[in-house]
């Protein structure tokens, strides 16, 4: 089944390349057709040749561009807010909405002061009040500290979801 999936992904990748090339060539055709009698034909031909050669170079680069493969099987996905345990290094600040007293103040301090090697490090956040430490203590058993993942850390403050 893994081999079959690879063939399907390869076929989709080739189809995508063909579609990009078709779009590129149709765009080139749109800009190169039509009468332009005010300039000599040799000048127009040279300009058209330059444009087509540049377009072909771009198409050649696009045809051999590496695929951008996303990590779809991240082991820590369940700790990003879909479960009871939250990864303090990778989960978005809005995950803490599920924990009364955490959002926005304590949650904001947690996400802006990471990454953490262990859950216990959150108690060392500068400016954390006693009441905020008590709130963290209340939910500490629901926290874990997995290694930071660039795909998720980038959205830790703002995941682009607005009401």
Tab-separated table of C-alpha atoms in Angstrom:
chain	number	residue	atom	x	y	z
A	1	UNK	CA	0.000	0.000	0.000
A	2	UNK	CA	2.972	2.376	0.643
A	3	UNK	CA	4.222	1.829	-2.911
A	4	UNK	CA	0.740	2.533	-4.291
A	5	UNK	CA	0.526	5.789	-2.300
A	6	UNK	CA	3.923	6.846	-3.635
A	7	UNK	CA	2.734	6.345	-7.224
A	8	UNK	CA	-0.381	8.414	-6.540
A	9	UNK	CA	1.667	11.236	-4.991
A	10	UNK	CA	4.076	11.107	-7.923
A	11	UNK	CA	1.199	11.274	-10.420
A	12	UNK	CA	-0.272	14.279	-8.592
A	13	UNK	CA	3.119	15.990	-8.588
A	14	UNK	CA	3.517	15.466	-12.356
A	15	UNK	CA	-0.047	16.674	-12.981
A	16	UNK	CA	0.692	19.784	-10.943
A	17	UNK	CA	3.829	20.487	-12.996
A	18	UNK	CA	1.915	20.098	-16.268
A	19	UNK	CA	-0.791	22.473	-15.034
A	20	UNK	CA	1.804	25.093	-14.048
A	21	UNK	CA	3.525	24.793	-17.425
A	22	UNK	CA	0.206	25.072	-19.286
A	23	UNK	CA	-0.665	28.191	-17.310
A	24	UNK	CA	2.748	29.693	-17.984
A	25	UNK	CA	2.564	29.033	-21.724
A	26	UNK	CA	-0.984	30.395	-21.989
A	27	UNK	CA	0.179	33.557	-20.217
A	28	UNK	CA	3.109	33.875	-22.615
A	29	UNK	CA	0.774	33.390	-25.582
A	30	UNK	CA	-1.532	36.119	-24.290
A	31	UNK	CA	1.305	38.627	-24.194
A	32	UNK	CA	2.938	37.654	-27.479
A	33	UNK	CA	-0.060	37.554	-29.808
A	34	UNK	CA	-1.741	40.479	-31.533
A	35	UNK	CA	-0.743	42.955	-34.226
A	36	UNK	CA	1.836	45.591	-33.390
A	37	UNK	CA	2.538	47.413	-36.624
A	38	UNK	CA	4.120	50.503	-35.100
A	39	UNK	CA	7.483	48.728	-34.524
A	40	UNK	CA	9.665	46.823	-36.971
A	41	UNK	CA	9.030	43.066	-37.147
A	42	UNK	CA	12.684	42.256	-36.356
A	43	UNK	CA	12.523	44.267	-33.124
A	44	UNK	CA	9.287	42.551	-32.100
A	45	UNK	CA	10.717	39.130	-32.924
A	46	UNK	CA	13.834	39.788	-30.820
A	47	UNK	CA	11.722	41.008	-27.909
A	48	UNK	CA	9.405	37.989	-28.218
A	49	UNK	CA	12.418	35.630	-28.315
A	50	UNK	CA	13.885	37.213	-25.149
A	51	UNK	CA	10.568	36.960	-23.346
A	52	UNK	CA	10.022	33.354	-24.393
A	53	UNK	CA	13.542	32.347	-23.368
A	54	UNK	CA	13.045	33.926	-19.931
A	55	UNK	CA	9.655	32.224	-19.588
A	56	UNK	CA	11.198	28.887	-20.578
A	57	UNK	CA	13.917	29.348	-17.961
A	58	UNK	CA	11.305	30.033	-15.274
A	59	UNK	CA	9.274	27.019	-16.420
A	60	UNK	CA	12.408	24.875	-16.301
A	61	UNK	CA	13.122	25.952	-12.742
A	62	UNK	CA	9.504	25.332	-11.725
A	63	UNK	CA	9.576	21.864	-13.266
A	64	UNK	CA	12.496	20.822	-11.077
A	65	UNK	CA	11.519	22.604	-7.858
A	66	UNK	CA	11.647	20.299	-4.832
A	67	UNK	CA	8.341	19.212	-3.360
A	68	UNK	CA	7.315	20.907	-0.107
A	69	UNK	CA	6.428	17.913	2.037
A	70	UNK	CA	4.566	18.745	5.221
A	71	UNK	CA	4.974	16.668	8.363
A	72	UNK	CA	1.550	15.078	8.620
A	73	UNK	CA	2.430	12.403	11.138
A	74	UNK	CA	3.828	14.550	13.972
A	75	UNK	CA	3.814	12.373	17.083
A	76	UNK	CA	2.936	15.316	19.345
A	77	UNK	CA	-0.133	16.374	17.377
A	78	UNK	CA	-2.474	15.259	20.157
A	79	UNK	CA	-0.714	17.627	22.569
A	80	UNK	CA	-1.450	20.739	20.516
A	81	UNK	CA	-4.906	21.165	21.995
A	82	UNK	CA	-6.972	18.224	20.854
A	83	UNK	CA	-6.521	16.261	24.048
A	84	UNK	CA	-6.326	16.699	27.786
A	85	UNK	CA	-2.517	17.163	27.890
A	86	UNK	CA	-0.976	20.328	26.383
A	87	UNK	CA	2.553	20.702	25.022
A	88	UNK	CA	3.820	23.992	26.489
A	89	UNK	CA	6.464	24.344	23.750
A	90	UNK	CA	4.299	23.902	20.660
A	91	UNK	CA	0.619	24.502	21.499
A	92	UNK	CA	-1.031	27.774	20.489
A	93	UNK	CA	-1.954	30.258	23.203
A	94	UNK	CA	-5.678	29.728	22.510
A	95	UNK	CA	-5.437	26.118	23.765
A	96	UNK	CA	-5.312	27.507	27.285
A	97	UNK	CA	-8.886	28.805	26.881
A	98	UNK	CA	-9.963	25.332	28.042
A	99	UNK	CA	-8.314	25.974	31.420
A	100	UNK	CA	-10.124	28.647	33.448
A	101	UNK	CA	-7.720	31.242	34.830
A	102	UNK	CA	-4.951	30.496	32.320
A	103	UNK	CA	-5.985	32.647	29.368
A	104	UNK	CA	-4.861	35.275	28.478
A	105	UNK	CA	-2.366	36.421	31.130
A	106	UNK	CA	-0.732	33.180	32.282
A	107	UNK	CA	-1.010	31.556	28.854
A	108	UNK	CA	0.628	34.573	27.243
A	109	UNK	CA	3.529	34.408	29.677
A	110	UNK	CA	3.986	30.674	29.047
A	111	UNK	CA	4.098	30.958	25.250
A	112	UNK	CA	6.324	34.057	25.210
A	113	UNK	CA	8.972	32.680	27.573
A	114	UNK	CA	9.556	29.198	26.094
A	115	UNK	CA	10.940	26.875	25.040
A	116	UNK	CA	11.147	24.794	28.168
A	117	UNK	CA	13.192	21.676	28.870
A	118	UNK	CA	10.683	20.591	31.511
A	119	UNK	CA	7.275	21.650	32.780
A	120	UNK	CA	8.853	22.817	36.057
A	121	UNK	CA	10.694	25.600	34.226
A	122	UNK	CA	7.446	27.579	33.826
A	123	UNK	CA	7.685	28.557	37.478
A	124	UNK	CA	10.849	30.515	36.614
A	125	UNK	CA	9.050	32.867	34.215
A	126	UNK	CA	10.018	36.453	35.107
A	127	UNK	CA	7.178	38.493	36.593
A	128	UNK	CA	4.984	35.499	37.413
A	129	UNK	CA	2.813	36.341	40.442
A	130	UNK	CA	1.956	33.953	43.262
A	131	UNK	CA	-1.645	33.720	42.047
A	132	UNK	CA	-0.435	32.881	38.520
A	133	UNK	CA	1.855	30.179	39.908
A	134	UNK	CA	-1.152	28.731	41.751
A	135	UNK	CA	-3.116	28.571	38.471
A	136	UNK	CA	-0.181	26.822	36.764
A	137	UNK	CA	0.062	24.377	39.691
A	138	UNK	CA	-3.649	23.580	39.271
A	139	UNK	CA	-3.077	22.411	35.666
A	140	UNK	CA	0.547	21.234	35.878
A	141	UNK	CA	-0.414	17.564	35.493
A	142	UNK	CA	-1.958	18.449	32.114
A	143	UNK	CA	1.286	19.925	30.731
A	144	UNK	CA	4.156	18.300	28.887
A	145	UNK	CA	7.304	19.822	27.370
A	146	UNK	CA	8.104	18.238	24.005
A	147	UNK	CA	10.966	19.525	21.828
A	148	UNK	CA	9.960	22.682	19.912
A	149	UNK	CA	8.871	22.011	16.314
A	150	UNK	CA	9.310	24.883	13.840
A	151	UNK	CA	6.023	24.004	12.102
A	152	UNK	CA	4.098	24.750	15.298
A	153	UNK	CA	6.241	27.258	17.211
A	154	UNK	CA	5.696	29.763	14.390
A	155	UNK	CA	1.971	29.861	15.263
A	156	UNK	CA	2.286	29.716	19.036
A	157	UNK	CA	1.142	33.352	19.550
A	158	UNK	CA	-1.200	33.824	16.594
A	159	UNK	CA	-2.663	30.998	14.567
A	160	UNK	CA	-4.659	33.329	12.328
A	161	UNK	CA	-8.050	32.403	13.778
A	162	UNK	CA	-10.200	35.434	14.482
A	163	UNK	CA	-13.799	35.762	15.614
